């Protein structure tokens, strides 16, 4: 409370000082008594002389020393000799009141400054008059008279400096007081020269009044020369300041201290208490909001200028001067609410584009000093130089940025990523590991083929945005290949790295729309840590890449690097060669898993609706090789077409072999988008159907939902041809693609298979049950058959029956069986003899 009261007192003291000085001047005028004479012509002449000379300030700088004097001291010397004491003070008071009052009305000076200056002028003149009265004057040619008059002028300067010191003390402290007295001492020669000129004129007038004509001519010449000199000097000063400022800006750009140096110098040039630069965030550039203040040595992010005024300047593209007499009432109210007396704001430009705002606030000098229009012009000129410098700095920064960043996503490139990774490896932190997570975006090639490369670019940008949004704090992100991203961070352990990878993979999944088509994002994630598994950046990336390839075959899509992956790479190469031999020698097996009706007991005739043909590989060395391992190998080595034909031919042969009274047993075969995109594939299917005598409607091709959506434009011709032949299409893993369901209306889909995760979870998770129920309702609307996958419990069967789901498949009924065991299972169930087309109703 005490500090606040003291602060309020300090803020009020300039007003107290101004009022006191003004009152002292009036008291001095009254003490000199009422005049006995009224020399009107002389009074008019001296008031005019004081008024004109008040605005004429002669300055000269030589070897770092400034000499200045006001020409009003010249008529004051003559007035002290010729006029009565009262009229000396009165004429000086009237001239000062008119001069400063005129500035108050026409310019932005505030009321306090005219009151203070008028009071100082009156009081100092009163003291000079009292001194002259005390000392007495002789003849105009008497040297003692000269000395008294010159001394009176010096006393006027001393008194003025005393009152200025009092004002400066309350505004800026003792430092300003010391500067005021040093300035007076260094420039004392100015008032003395002015007094000497006045004495010279006095001697001439005393010799003959005709010299007044010569003096008048000399005064006119002095006025003209003084005004010309002041204008020229002002121009030179502005040019010098602009030159110094421009050089400062150039040097600051080189030293990367542009804003710091620029704001400090700007504040000095305009005698402002603060200078601020504000550049809103744009693209990859963050917001810049920095302020240089009189009290702080460095820069702060505290902006005294209200945001609304800065936005107004940027939107209008015009400079703004705010003071008691400039700006609208609303603008001044906004400024006053921010605790400011005055401000100037100008836009920063790059060509015709406004990209920021440069501003200064509160001119040094408290309430007696304000910014004027010429200051705004200077600030606009400075802003033009700053704008060019900032833009050039940004251009250089952009070139450096482009050299090390991916232009599509804005992430660091492979070169920058390797450098950052090597830098991270050079710093060892106890209890932490450097974890590198490599993300390989799934199905990017399919998106490019189906929707075009622009859609693929959109997918990559969306993936990068999601990765940025969910990455741990202080992580480094980079794009190192067309569909590969890395994330480097420090974590407590390798286990924490694996958990982070799993969390990020789940967070990255989800739909987004490209050209009206819903596309689902996903990625395989490889994890490697330092110092556990690698010693340098290149080795880390190499091993992360190997882990990422293996992650494509894992259940959760995440794989931690381990030394066994090196041998797995060799295993993969060996399996590719073995698969080709196995296909040529017929060593692959086809197992069959039944599809059954849920509304009938399993041993009822017609309960078995058909079977799904699933390929198996009993490797002579490695034992059973999972389809998830060898099918991708077949796809990458060009053997997928032969593999699909092998399974299809065996499925159709068994379909005919297990025929019932109503015909061959319906068969379902999994199909990849690559095979379906083969224009010759429908003809091969037709040939095999004819060879084994199986009607086309007894064959169903299953394709996953993600493959249907991502490859729709490319797969549509093949799907249409198969549909025309009578072959049925089933959408596998339905519900996992997070995609638009409009394809159910566009494509010839006769069946959907509810993903086993929803089916298995519906007994314990109400959300899964709701999803299953929704899918069944959707299927009824489109008149599409539904098969529930992954049934493993009787409770699940009962729940599906409650939802009127009539077909299912899973271990609860039978695992996939070899052909001979499946035939025995069929005979035991009595199925396969009365197939009935199933439709959800």
Tab-separated table of C-alpha atoms in Angstrom, residues 278 305-322 331 343-349 354-359 376 379-380:
chain	number	residue	atom	x	y	z
A	278	UNK	CA	4.990	-7.479	-33.123
A	305	UNK	CA	0.469	-1.408	-26.721
A	306	UNK	CA	-3.120	-2.799	-26.765
A	307	UNK	CA	-3.630	-5.631	-29.276
A	308	UNK	CA	-6.662	-3.929	-30.785
A	309	UNK	CA	-4.620	-0.922	-31.898
A	310	UNK	CA	-1.936	-3.135	-33.446
A	311	UNK	CA	-4.528	-5.140	-35.383
A	312	UNK	CA	-6.100	-1.889	-36.532
A	313	UNK	CA	-2.787	-0.648	-37.942
A	314	UNK	CA	-2.091	-3.968	-39.673
A	315	UNK	CA	-5.567	-4.091	-41.205
A	316	UNK	CA	-5.501	-0.495	-42.429
A	317	UNK	CA	-1.841	-0.495	-43.476
A	318	UNK	CA	-1.499	3.087	-42.188
A	319	UNK	CA	0.514	4.612	-39.350
A	320	UNK	CA	-1.258	5.817	-36.228
A	321	UNK	CA	-0.327	8.717	-33.907
A	322	UNK	CA	-2.086	8.745	-30.546
A	331	UNK	CA	-8.433	5.037	-29.634
A	343	UNK	CA	1.983	6.074	-28.797
A	344	UNK	CA	2.905	5.713	-32.461
A	345	UNK	CA	2.239	2.579	-34.480
A	346	UNK	CA	3.288	1.853	-38.065
A	347	UNK	CA	2.951	-1.301	-40.197
A	348	UNK	CA	5.916	-3.456	-41.237
A	349	UNK	CA	5.707	-4.299	-44.926
A	354	UNK	CA	1.695	-6.063	-44.106
A	355	UNK	CA	3.231	-8.687	-41.843
A	356	UNK	CA	3.834	-6.884	-38.552
A	357	UNK	CA	3.647	-3.714	-36.469
A	358	UNK	CA	6.352	-1.433	-35.055
A	359	UNK	CA	5.379	0.856	-32.203
A	376	UNK	CA	5.443	9.570	-37.022
A	379	UNK	CA	9.060	6.156	-37.530
A	380	UNK	CA	7.506	5.253	-40.888
